[in-house]
Coordinates of C-alpha atoms in Angstrom, one line a residue:
Chain A
X1 CA 113.1 136.8 98.4
X2 CA 113.4 137.3 94.6
X3 CA 110.1 138.8 93.1
X4 CA 108.7 136.5 90.4
X5 CA 105.2 136.2 88.9
X6 CA 103.2 133.9 90.9
X7 CA 103.5 130.3 90.1
X8 CA 100.1 128.6 90.7
X9 CA 101.6 125.1 90.0
X10 CA 104.1 125.6 92.9
X11 CA 101.9 123.9 95.5
X12 CA 101.4 121.1 93.4
X13 CA 105.0 120.5 92.7
X14 CA 105.8 120.5 96.4
X15 CA 103.3 117.4 96.7
X16 CA 104.9 115.8 93.7
X17 CA 108.4 115.9 95.6
X18 CA 106.5 114.6 98.8
X19 CA 105.1 111.7 96.8
X20 CA 108.5 110.8 94.9
X21 CA 110.0 110.8 98.5
X22 CA 107.4 108.2 99.8
X23 CA 107.4 106.0 96.8
X24 CA 111.2 105.9 96.8
X25 CA 111.0 104.8 100.5
X26 CA 108.5 102.2 99.9
X27 CA 110.4 100.7 97.0
X28 CA 113.8 101.1 99.0
X29 CA 112.2 98.9 101.9
X30 CA 113.4 95.6 100.9
X31 CA 111.1 93.8 104.0
X32 CA 108.2 95.8 103.2
X33 CA 107.8 94.8 99.4
X34 CA 106.9 91.3 99.8
X35 CA 104.4 92.1 102.9
X36 CA 102.9 94.5 100.4
X37 CA 102.5 92.6 97.3
X38 CA 102.9 89.0 98.2
X39 CA 101.3 88.3 101.5
X40 CA 97.6 89.5 100.6
X41 CA 97.2 87.1 97.7
X42 CA 98.4 84.2 99.6
X43 CA 95.9 85.0 102.3
X44 CA 93.3 85.9 99.6
X45 CA 93.7 82.2 98.0
X46 CA 93.7 80.6 101.5
X47 CA 91.0 82.4 103.0
X48 CA 88.8 82.3 99.8
X49 CA 88.9 78.6 99.7
X50 CA 88.9 77.6 103.2
X51 CA 86.4 80.1 104.8
X52 CA 83.5 78.2 103.7
X53 CA 80.0 77.4 105.5
X54 CA 79.7 74.1 103.8
X55 CA 79.8 71.4 106.1
X56 CA 80.6 67.8 105.0
X57 CA 81.1 64.4 106.5
X58 CA 79.6 65.4 109.8
X59 CA 80.5 62.5 112.2
X60 CA 77.6 60.8 114.0
X61 CA 77.0 58.0 116.4
X62 CA 74.1 55.5 116.0
X63 CA 72.0 54.1 118.6
X64 CA 69.3 52.0 116.9
X65 CA 67.2 50.0 119.2
X66 CA 65.0 49.0 116.6
X67 CA 67.1 47.3 114.1
X68 CA 64.4 46.7 111.6
X69 CA 64.6 47.1 107.9
X70 CA 63.0 50.8 108.2
X71 CA 65.6 51.9 110.5
X72 CA 68.2 50.6 108.5
X73 CA 67.2 52.4 105.6
X74 CA 66.8 55.7 107.5
X75 CA 70.5 55.3 108.5
X76 CA 71.3 54.5 105.0
X77 CA 69.9 57.7 103.9
X78 CA 72.1 59.7 106.0
X79 CA 75.2 57.9 105.1
X80 CA 74.7 58.1 101.3
X81 CA 74.4 61.7 101.0
X82 CA 78.0 62.4 101.7
X83 CA 76.8 65.0 104.3
X84 CA 77.1 62.5 107.2
X85 CA 79.3 59.2 108.1
X86 CA 78.9 56.8 110.9
X87 CA 82.0 56.8 113.6
X88 CA 80.5 54.5 116.0
X89 CA 77.3 52.4 116.9
X90 CA 76.4 51.3 120.3
X91 CA 73.1 50.6 122.2
X92 CA 73.9 52.3 125.3
X93 CA 72.8 55.9 126.0
X94 CA 76.2 56.9 127.7
X95 CA 78.0 55.7 124.7
X96 CA 76.6 58.3 122.6
X97 CA 77.3 61.1 125.1
X98 CA 80.5 60.0 125.3
X99 CA 81.3 59.9 121.7
X100 CA 80.0 63.4 122.1
X101 CA 82.3 64.6 124.6
X102 CA 85.2 63.0 122.7
X103 CA 84.3 64.6 119.6
X104 CA 84.3 61.5 117.7
X105 CA 80.9 62.4 116.7
X106 CA 78.8 65.6 116.5
X107 CA 75.6 63.9 116.2
X108 CA 73.7 61.2 118.0
X109 CA 71.0 59.3 116.2
X110 CA 68.8 57.6 118.6
X111 CA 66.2 55.3 116.9
X112 CA 64.1 53.7 119.6
X113 CA 62.6 50.4 119.8
X114 CA 59.2 49.7 117.9
X115 CA 60.4 52.7 115.3
X116 CA 58.9 50.5 112.5
X117 CA 56.0 48.9 114.3
X118 CA 54.7 52.3 115.4
X119 CA 55.1 53.5 111.9
X120 CA 53.2 50.9 110.6
X121 CA 50.6 50.9 113.1
X122 CA 49.8 55.0 113.7
X123 CA 51.8 56.5 111.0
X124 CA 54.0 58.5 113.7
X125 CA 57.0 57.6 115.0
X126 CA 59.9 59.5 116.7
X127 CA 63.6 59.7 116.7
X128 CA 66.0 61.9 118.6
X129 CA 69.2 63.7 117.2
X130 CA 71.6 65.2 119.8
X131 CA 73.5 67.6 117.9
X132 CA 76.8 69.1 119.6
X133 CA 76.2 72.9 119.5
X134 CA 79.4 74.3 120.7
X135 CA 79.7 76.2 117.3
X136 CA 75.7 77.1 117.0
X137 CA 76.4 78.1 113.6
X138 CA 77.7 74.7 112.5
X139 CA 75.1 73.1 114.6
X140 CA 72.5 74.9 112.5
X141 CA 73.7 73.8 109.3
X142 CA 74.0 70.0 110.6
X143 CA 70.2 70.4 111.8
X144 CA 69.2 71.8 108.3
X145 CA 70.9 68.7 106.6
X146 CA 69.4 66.1 108.9
X147 CA 66.0 68.0 108.5
X148 CA 66.2 67.5 104.6
X149 CA 67.0 64.1 105.0
X150 CA 64.2 63.1 107.4
X151 CA 61.7 65.0 105.1
X152 CA 62.7 63.1 102.1
X153 CA 62.5 59.8 104.1
X154 CA 58.9 61.0 105.3
X155 CA 57.9 61.5 101.8
X156 CA 59.0 58.1 100.5
X157 CA 57.6 56.3 103.6
X158 CA 54.5 55.0 101.8
X159 CA 56.7 53.2 99.3
X160 CA 58.9 51.8 101.8
X161 CA 56.0 50.8 104.2
X162 CA 53.1 49.5 101.8
X163 CA 51.6 47.7 104.6
X164 CA 51.3 50.9 106.5
X165 CA 47.7 51.7 107.1
X166 CA 45.9 54.7 108.5
X167 CA 45.2 57.0 105.7
X168 CA 44.4 59.6 108.1
X169 CA 48.1 60.5 108.6
X170 CA 49.0 60.8 105.0
X171 CA 51.8 63.2 104.7
X172 CA 50.9 66.8 103.6
X173 CA 52.9 67.2 100.8
X174 CA 54.4 70.4 101.3
X175 CA 57.9 70.7 99.9
X176 CA 60.3 73.6 100.3
X177 CA 62.4 74.1 97.0
X178 CA 64.6 76.9 97.3
X179 CA 66.9 78.4 94.5
X180 CA 69.6 81.0 95.1
X181 CA 69.6 84.1 92.8
X182 CA 72.7 85.7 91.4
X183 CA 74.8 82.7 93.1
X184 CA 72.6 79.6 91.7
X185 CA 74.8 76.8 92.9
X186 CA 75.8 78.8 96.1
X187 CA 79.4 78.5 95.3
X188 CA 81.0 80.0 98.5
X189 CA 84.1 81.2 96.8
X190 CA 82.1 83.5 94.6
X191 CA 80.6 84.9 97.7
X192 CA 83.7 84.9 99.9
X193 CA 86.0 86.3 97.3
X194 CA 85.1 89.6 96.8
X195 CA 84.7 89.9 100.7
X196 CA 88.0 88.7 101.7
X197 CA 89.4 91.0 98.8
X198 CA 88.1 94.0 100.5
X199 CA 89.3 93.0 103.8
X200 CA 93.0 92.6 102.4
X201 CA 92.9 95.7 100.5
X202 CA 91.7 97.6 104.1
X203 CA 94.5 95.9 106.0
X204 CA 97.3 97.2 103.7
X205 CA 95.7 100.7 103.3
X206 CA 95.1 101.1 107.1
X207 CA 98.2 99.7 108.5
X208 CA 100.6 101.5 105.9
X209 CA 99.0 104.9 106.3
X210 CA 98.9 104.4 110.4
X211 CA 102.6 103.8 110.6
X212 CA 103.8 106.1 108.4
X213 CA 103.6 109.5 110.1
X214 CA 104.2 108.1 113.3
X215 CA 107.4 106.5 112.2
X216 CA 108.7 109.9 110.9
X217 CA 108.0 111.1 114.6
X218 CA 109.6 108.2 116.2
X219 CA 112.8 108.5 113.8
X220 CA 112.5 112.5 114.2
X221 CA 112.5 113.4 110.6
X222 CA 108.8 115.0 111.3
X223 CA 110.5 117.9 113.0
X224 CA 112.7 118.4 110.0
X225 CA 109.5 118.5 108.0
X226 CA 107.6 120.6 110.1
X227 CA 110.0 123.5 110.2
X228 CA 109.6 123.8 106.5
X229 CA 106.6 125.9 105.1
X230 CA 104.9 122.8 103.7
X231 CA 101.3 123.2 104.2
X232 CA 99.0 120.6 106.0
X233 CA 97.1 119.7 103.0
X234 CA 100.4 119.0 100.8
X235 CA 101.7 116.7 103.7
X236 CA 98.3 114.8 103.9
X237 CA 98.1 114.6 100.1
X238 CA 101.7 113.6 99.9
X239 CA 100.7 110.8 102.8
X240 CA 97.6 109.7 101.3
X241 CA 98.5 109.2 97.5
X242 CA 101.1 106.5 97.4
X243 CA 98.9 104.3 99.6
X244 CA 96.0 105.0 97.0
X245 CA 97.8 103.8 94.3
X246 CA 99.0 100.8 96.3
X247 CA 95.7 99.9 97.7
X248 CA 94.2 100.3 93.8
X249 CA 96.9 97.9 92.9
X250 CA 96.1 95.2 95.4
X251 CA 92.8 95.5 94.4
X252 CA 93.4 95.1 90.6
X253 CA 95.7 91.7 91.2
X254 CA 92.9 90.6 93.7
X255 CA 90.4 91.0 91.2
X256 CA 92.4 89.5 88.3
X257 CA 93.0 86.5 90.8
X258 CA 89.1 86.3 91.5
X259 CA 88.7 85.9 87.8
X260 CA 91.4 83.4 86.8
X261 CA 91.8 81.5 89.9
X262 CA 88.1 81.3 91.5
X263 CA 85.9 82.0 88.1
X264 CA 84.1 84.8 90.1
X265 CA 81.7 86.2 87.8
X266 CA 81.8 90.2 87.0
X267 CA 78.3 91.2 86.0
X268 CA 79.1 94.9 86.7
X269 CA 81.4 97.6 85.5
X270 CA 84.8 97.6 86.6
X271 CA 84.8 101.6 86.1
X272 CA 82.4 101.5 88.9
X273 CA 84.1 99.2 91.5
X274 CA 87.5 101.5 91.0
X275 CA 85.5 104.6 91.5
X276 CA 83.9 103.1 94.9
X277 CA 87.1 101.7 95.8
X278 CA 88.9 105.0 95.6
X279 CA 86.1 106.7 98.1
X280 CA 86.4 103.5 100.1
X281 CA 90.3 104.0 100.2
X282 CA 90.1 107.6 101.2
X283 CA 88.2 106.3 104.1
X284 CA 90.3 103.8 105.2
X285 CA 93.6 106.1 104.7
X286 CA 92.1 109.0 106.3
X287 CA 91.6 106.9 109.3
X288 CA 95.0 105.7 109.1
X289 CA 96.7 109.1 109.1
X290 CA 94.4 110.2 111.7
X291 CA 95.6 107.2 113.9
X292 CA 99.2 107.9 112.8
X293 CA 98.9 111.6 113.8
X294 CA 97.4 111.0 117.0
X295 CA 99.9 108.5 118.4
X296 CA 103.5 108.8 119.4
X297 CA 104.8 105.1 118.6
X298 CA 104.2 102.6 116.1
X299 CA 103.3 100.3 118.7
X300 CA 100.5 102.7 119.8
X301 CA 99.2 103.0 116.0
X302 CA 99.5 99.2 115.5
X303 CA 97.1 98.1 118.4
X304 CA 94.5 101.1 117.2
X305 CA 94.3 100.0 113.8
X306 CA 94.1 96.3 115.0
X307 CA 91.1 97.2 117.5
X308 CA 89.4 98.9 114.5
X309 CA 90.2 96.2 111.8
X310 CA 89.0 93.5 114.3
X311 CA 85.7 95.1 114.9
X312 CA 85.2 96.2 111.3
X313 CA 85.7 92.8 109.9
X314 CA 83.7 91.2 112.6
X315 CA 80.5 93.6 112.3
X316 CA 80.9 93.3 108.1
X317 CA 78.6 90.5 107.7
X318 CA 81.5 88.7 106.0
X319 CA 81.6 85.8 108.3
X320 CA 78.4 86.1 110.2
X321 CA 75.3 87.7 108.6
X322 CA 74.1 90.9 109.5
X323 CA 70.7 89.8 109.7
X324 CA 71.3 87.6 112.9
X325 CA 73.1 90.2 114.7
X326 CA 71.3 91.8 117.7
X327 CA 69.9 95.0 116.9
X328 CA 72.1 97.3 118.4
X329 CA 75.2 95.6 116.3
X330 CA 73.0 95.8 112.9
X331 CA 72.8 99.6 113.8
X332 CA 76.6 99.8 114.5
X333 CA 77.3 98.1 111.3
X334 CA 76.1 101.0 109.5
X335 CA 79.1 102.8 110.7
X336 CA 81.1 100.3 109.3
X337 CA 83.0 101.2 106.1
X338 CA 84.2 97.3 105.3
X339 CA 80.5 96.4 105.5
X340 CA 79.2 98.9 102.8
X341 CA 82.2 98.1 100.6
X342 CA 81.9 94.5 101.0
X343 CA 77.9 94.9 100.3
X344 CA 78.7 97.2 97.1
X345 CA 81.4 95.0 95.7
X346 CA 79.4 91.9 95.8
X347 CA 76.2 93.6 94.3
X348 CA 78.6 94.9 91.3
X349 CA 80.6 91.6 90.6
X350 CA 77.5 89.0 91.6
X351 CA 74.3 91.1 90.5
X352 CA 75.8 93.8 87.8
X353 CA 74.4 96.6 90.1
X354 CA 74.7 100.0 88.5
X355 CA 75.6 103.1 90.3
X356 CA 71.8 104.2 91.0
X357 CA 71.5 100.9 92.7
X358 CA 74.3 101.6 95.3
X359 CA 73.8 105.1 96.1
X360 CA 72.7 104.7 99.9
X361 CA 76.3 102.9 100.7
X362 CA 77.9 104.9 98.4
X363 CA 76.7 108.1 100.0
X364 CA 77.5 106.7 103.5
X365 CA 81.1 106.1 102.1
X366 CA 81.4 109.4 100.7
X367 CA 80.4 111.3 103.8
X368 CA 82.9 109.0 106.2
X369 CA 85.8 109.9 103.8
X370 CA 85.0 113.7 103.9
X371 CA 85.0 113.4 108.0
X372 CA 88.1 111.3 108.1
X373 CA 90.2 113.4 105.9
X374 CA 88.9 116.3 107.5
X375 CA 89.7 115.1 111.0
X376 CA 93.2 113.7 109.6
X377 CA 94.2 117.4 108.0
X378 CA 92.9 119.2 111.6
X379 CA 94.5 116.7 113.7
X380 CA 98.0 117.1 111.9
X381 CA 99.7 119.6 113.5
X382 CA 103.0 121.4 112.6
X383 CA 103.9 122.1 115.9
X384 CA 104.7 119.9 118.5
X385 CA 103.3 119.1 122.1
Chain B
X1 CA 122.5 149.2 114.6
X2 CA 120.6 146.9 112.2
X3 CA 117.4 145.3 113.4
X4 CA 118.2 141.9 115.5
X5 CA 117.6 138.7 113.7
X6 CA 116.2 137.1 116.9
X7 CA 114.7 139.4 119.7
X8 CA 112.8 137.7 122.7
X9 CA 111.3 139.7 125.6
X10 CA 110.1 137.5 128.7
X11 CA 109.7 134.4 126.6
X12 CA 108.1 131.6 128.5
X13 CA 106.8 128.1 128.2
X14 CA 105.0 126.2 130.7
X15 CA 103.7 122.6 130.7
X16 CA 101.0 122.7 133.5
X17 CA 102.8 123.6 136.8
X18 CA 106.0 122.9 135.1
X19 CA 107.8 126.0 133.6
X20 CA 110.4 125.0 130.8
X21 CA 111.4 128.2 129.9
X22 CA 111.1 131.3 132.2
X23 CA 111.0 134.8 130.8
X24 CA 114.1 134.7 128.8
X25 CA 114.9 138.0 126.9
X26 CA 117.8 138.3 124.5
X27 CA 118.9 139.5 121.3
X28 CA 120.9 138.0 118.4
X29 CA 121.9 140.3 115.8
X30 CA 122.8 139.5 112.1
X31 CA 125.9 137.4 111.2
X32 CA 126.5 136.2 114.6
X33 CA 127.4 132.9 116.1
X34 CA 125.4 132.8 119.2
X35 CA 126.1 129.9 121.4
X36 CA 123.0 128.5 123.3
X37 CA 124.6 126.7 126.3
X38 CA 122.8 125.0 129.3
X39 CA 122.6 121.6 131.0
X40 CA 120.2 119.0 130.2
X41 CA 116.7 120.0 130.9
X42 CA 117.4 123.4 131.5
X43 CA 115.1 124.5 128.6
X44 CA 117.0 124.9 125.6
X45 CA 115.3 122.7 123.1
X46 CA 111.8 124.1 124.3
X47 CA 113.2 127.5 123.7
X48 CA 114.8 126.6 120.3
X49 CA 111.4 125.0 119.2
X50 CA 109.5 128.3 120.1
X51 CA 112.1 130.2 118.1
X52 CA 111.5 128.1 115.0
X53 CA 107.9 127.8 115.3
X54 CA 107.5 124.4 116.5
X55 CA 106.0 125.2 119.6
X56 CA 103.5 128.0 120.9
X57 CA 104.6 130.4 123.7
X58 CA 102.9 130.4 126.9
X59 CA 103.6 134.1 127.2
X60 CA 106.4 136.7 126.3
X61 CA 107.2 138.4 122.8
X62 CA 109.6 137.3 120.4
X63 CA 110.6 138.0 116.6
X64 CA 112.7 135.8 114.4
X65 CA 113.9 137.2 111.1
X66 CA 111.4 140.2 111.7
X67 CA 108.5 137.7 112.1
X68 CA 106.2 137.1 115.4
X69 CA 106.5 133.8 116.5
X70 CA 102.6 133.8 117.5
X71 CA 101.2 134.6 114.3
X72 CA 103.7 134.4 111.5
X73 CA 105.3 131.1 112.4
X74 CA 104.9 129.7 108.7
X75 CA 106.8 132.9 107.4
X76 CA 109.6 132.2 110.2
X77 CA 109.7 128.6 108.8
X78 CA 110.4 129.8 105.2
X79 CA 113.1 132.4 106.4
X80 CA 115.0 130.1 108.6
X81 CA 117.2 126.8 108.4
X82 CA 117.1 123.8 111.2
X83 CA 119.1 121.0 112.0
X84 CA 117.8 118.9 115.1
X85 CA 119.4 117.3 117.7
X86 CA 118.2 113.9 116.3
X87 CA 119.6 113.0 113.1
X88 CA 116.8 114.4 110.8
X89 CA 117.7 113.5 107.1
X90 CA 116.1 110.4 105.5
X91 CA 118.3 107.5 106.4
X92 CA 116.7 105.1 103.7
X93 CA 117.4 107.8 101.1
X94 CA 120.5 108.6 99.5
X95 CA 122.2 112.2 99.6
X96 CA 121.0 113.1 96.5
X97 CA 117.2 112.0 97.1
X98 CA 117.6 114.1 100.6
X99 CA 118.8 117.0 98.8
X100 CA 115.9 117.0 96.2
X101 CA 113.5 116.2 98.4
X102 CA 114.3 119.4 101.0
X103 CA 114.8 121.4 98.0
X104 CA 111.6 120.7 96.5
X105 CA 109.6 121.1 100.0
X106 CA 111.0 124.7 100.0
X107 CA 110.0 125.2 96.5
X108 CA 113.1 125.6 94.7
X109 CA 113.1 124.8 91.0
X110 CA 114.3 121.7 89.3
X111 CA 117.5 123.3 87.7
X112 CA 118.2 124.9 90.8
X113 CA 118.1 121.7 93.0
X114 CA 120.4 120.1 90.3
X115 CA 122.9 122.8 90.4
X116 CA 122.8 123.0 94.3
X117 CA 123.1 119.4 94.7
X118 CA 126.2 118.8 92.6
X119 CA 127.8 121.8 94.2
X120 CA 126.6 120.4 97.7
X121 CA 128.3 117.2 96.9
X122 CA 131.2 118.4 95.6
X123 CA 132.1 120.5 98.4
X124 CA 131.3 118.2 101.2
X125 CA 133.2 115.3 99.3
X126 CA 130.3 113.2 98.9
X127 CA 130.0 112.7 95.2
X128 CA 131.2 109.1 95.5
X129 CA 128.8 108.2 97.7
X130 CA 125.9 110.6 96.4
X131 CA 123.8 107.2 95.5
X132 CA 124.3 105.2 98.6
X133 CA 121.9 105.1 101.3
X134 CA 122.5 107.7 104.2
X135 CA 122.3 104.6 106.7
X136 CA 125.5 103.4 105.3
X137 CA 127.3 106.5 105.9
X138 CA 129.3 108.0 108.9
X139 CA 127.7 110.1 111.3
X140 CA 130.0 112.8 110.7
X141 CA 129.3 113.1 107.1
X142 CA 125.4 112.9 107.7
X143 CA 125.8 115.8 109.9
X144 CA 127.6 117.8 107.5
X145 CA 125.3 116.7 104.9
X146 CA 122.4 117.6 107.4
X147 CA 123.8 121.2 108.0
X148 CA 124.1 122.0 104.1
X149 CA 120.5 120.7 103.5
X150 CA 119.3 123.2 106.4
X151 CA 121.1 126.0 104.4
X152 CA 119.7 125.0 100.8
X153 CA 117.0 127.4 100.5
X154 CA 119.5 130.3 101.6
X155 CA 118.0 131.2 105.1
X156 CA 119.5 134.4 106.8
X157 CA 119.2 132.3 110.0
X158 CA 120.1 128.7 110.9
X159 CA 119.3 126.9 114.1
X160 CA 121.8 123.9 114.8
X161 CA 120.4 121.7 117.6
X162 CA 123.3 120.1 119.4
X163 CA 124.7 119.4 115.7
X164 CA 128.1 117.4 116.6
X165 CA 126.5 115.0 119.2
X166 CA 128.2 111.8 119.0
X167 CA 131.3 112.6 116.8
X168 CA 135.2 112.7 117.4
X169 CA 137.2 116.0 117.8
X170 CA 138.6 116.1 114.3
X171 CA 135.0 115.7 112.9
X172 CA 133.7 118.3 114.9
X173 CA 136.4 120.8 114.1
X174 CA 135.3 120.0 110.5
X175 CA 131.7 121.0 111.0
X176 CA 132.8 124.2 112.9
X177 CA 134.7 125.3 109.5
X178 CA 131.1 125.1 108.0
X179 CA 129.7 127.1 110.5
X180 CA 132.3 129.7 110.1
X181 CA 132.0 129.6 106.5
X182 CA 128.2 130.1 106.8
X183 CA 128.8 132.9 108.8
X184 CA 131.3 134.6 106.8
X185 CA 128.6 134.6 104.1
X186 CA 126.5 136.5 106.2
X187 CA 124.0 133.9 108.0
X188 CA 123.3 134.1 111.5
X189 CA 124.1 130.6 113.5
X190 CA 121.9 129.8 116.6
X191 CA 123.6 126.8 118.1
X192 CA 123.0 124.8 121.2
X193 CA 126.3 122.4 122.6
X194 CA 127.7 120.5 125.2
X195 CA 130.8 120.9 124.2
X196 CA 132.7 123.7 126.0
X197 CA 135.7 123.9 123.2
X198 CA 132.7 124.8 120.9
X199 CA 131.5 127.4 123.2
X200 CA 134.8 129.0 122.6
X201 CA 134.1 129.3 119.2
X202 CA 131.0 131.6 119.4
X203 CA 131.0 135.3 118.9
X204 CA 128.3 135.3 122.4
X205 CA 127.0 132.6 124.3
X206 CA 124.2 132.5 126.9
X207 CA 124.0 129.8 129.6
X208 CA 120.8 128.7 130.7
X209 CA 119.9 127.2 134.3
X210 CA 116.5 126.1 135.2
X211 CA 114.8 127.8 132.3
X212 CA 116.4 131.3 133.2
X213 CA 119.3 133.1 131.1
X214 CA 122.1 132.9 133.8
X215 CA 124.7 134.6 131.9
X216 CA 125.1 136.2 128.5
X217 CA 128.1 137.6 127.0
X218 CA 131.4 137.1 124.7
X219 CA 133.2 134.1 126.2
X220 CA 136.2 136.3 126.9
X221 CA 134.0 138.6 129.0
X222 CA 131.9 135.8 130.7
X223 CA 135.2 134.2 131.9
X224 CA 136.4 137.5 133.1
X225 CA 133.5 138.5 135.4
X226 CA 133.1 135.0 136.6
X227 CA 136.9 134.7 137.4
X228 CA 137.2 131.3 135.7
X229 CA 140.1 130.1 133.5
X230 CA 137.9 128.3 131.1
X231 CA 134.1 128.0 129.6
X232 CA 134.1 124.6 131.1
X233 CA 134.9 126.0 134.7
X234 CA 132.4 128.7 134.1
X235 CA 129.5 126.4 133.1
X236 CA 130.0 124.0 136.1
X237 CA 130.2 127.1 138.3
X238 CA 126.7 128.1 137.0
X239 CA 124.9 125.0 136.0
X240 CA 126.0 122.9 139.2
X241 CA 123.7 124.7 141.7
X242 CA 120.6 124.0 139.4
X243 CA 117.7 122.3 140.6
X244 CA 116.7 120.4 137.8
X245 CA 119.3 118.3 136.3
X246 CA 119.4 115.4 133.7
X247 CA 116.5 114.6 131.8

């Protein structure tokens, strides 16, 4: 060994060599490039447009045993909104059930005989709605719409039936008016795009990092690395940084698409989003490298990465509200990094939150990134078996 | 007598109840070409992993390049070269990119890497393909490159784990020219092989059977003391009674 003055930049230079090699490998891989740079955005556009909770044109089957002007008017209320359309009509109960079973209809409206007469005489009448609740969420939305239509019908009943006596049953005039803050028109894409973007960044980051070290194990090049004097932190940094850059790049293109194609508002600061995204990606990449260093084949790594991705996405509040989960699941979501980043990115974009307002989820992400990185470095061993 | 480059004393490795390497003791001196022979599963690769700091021994002593295998595995790594049985450069990088990368990992300076890179590509006659991916090159060329990369940081000792597997005799012969060249420069070569003609090229060989060293001497002396005409006969004579065979 030649004696030289100690070069303090030397350790960093080794990291730079590792980085250069990783980037060359990524850009040499013609099969991977489209996966990294095209696929996510196709998903973003498709998912953000398709994943809506809006229910339109619900098919219903009508059984009108009354056949009076009033019953006809009620049916018209349903069909004129655009939320419902009639796909069949009959006067036998089993026909309605058949329509539900054959999926010709998702709802059966049953208006009993003497509907109008009873309304006139007593001010009360009943109708029956049978809703297909195979998809509970959907059924809830359908019921909500139907309820709205019937209450508005109730409010107008005096005008429709001037001959109606019975002043005792004047409708209590309570009306529910809601207004959605921060997304006043309840545009689903504004709500979905930031969430889907988080999922895409997560998948790319987690899978690229989870496949990386284990791939070197499969090829055998890891042994060659392990007989060099490279330090663990250098190795992990060299593996982490390229994916951090790719992850932030994906985020950038995604934010651009959100702005240009979906007109998602951006009330907060981009700098804050990138700051949080960096911490978030460290959690995801640390986890990916941990998976990579603890598995022996890419196949194993893939399955483990999928296992966590599916749980994280389903428990993220993106597709089902966290508030409607059982208590234990709600607690579990606190450990879910996707949940916190979705939460933060929505708050920054739609509400213009500043850093003081996101300290709690940001704190959780920071702790998680520290834990993941430590585990990844500790678990990576330069000795085999 | 200079201090041996490798010295082991009852070095062992057990995996559970299986003893892969069973109390091996030997020394390799500077500048020697030491052949490390044995049937598949005899424990060669495990022994080599312990000597290169890739695997911690279960018991026994060993020093490599003057460093202790238990406590100084990182110092060992800085002072040895290693070429593994599985081709171990990056197939999706070019010769130049591989040289730059490994040179950089060993902490060589930029100018040094450039100079060595040019010189190496020249002497290996790889100048024309210096910017082609390794995956497009013949195995023999890649092995020569891997050997040179293992010597990039000028180690005193190099470990070669079946370096010539899968190539033709002419290419193997050329590879051995490189080994001789390295040895004449004073580099100690520790090599495993399954080719008995290659064993004849070594200064001394050891033959491992069932985790133990069954014989150790110069090829001539071994053939004499076991009364066989060739290294091949000797190997079969020693390795056939082995309990474990095949991997």
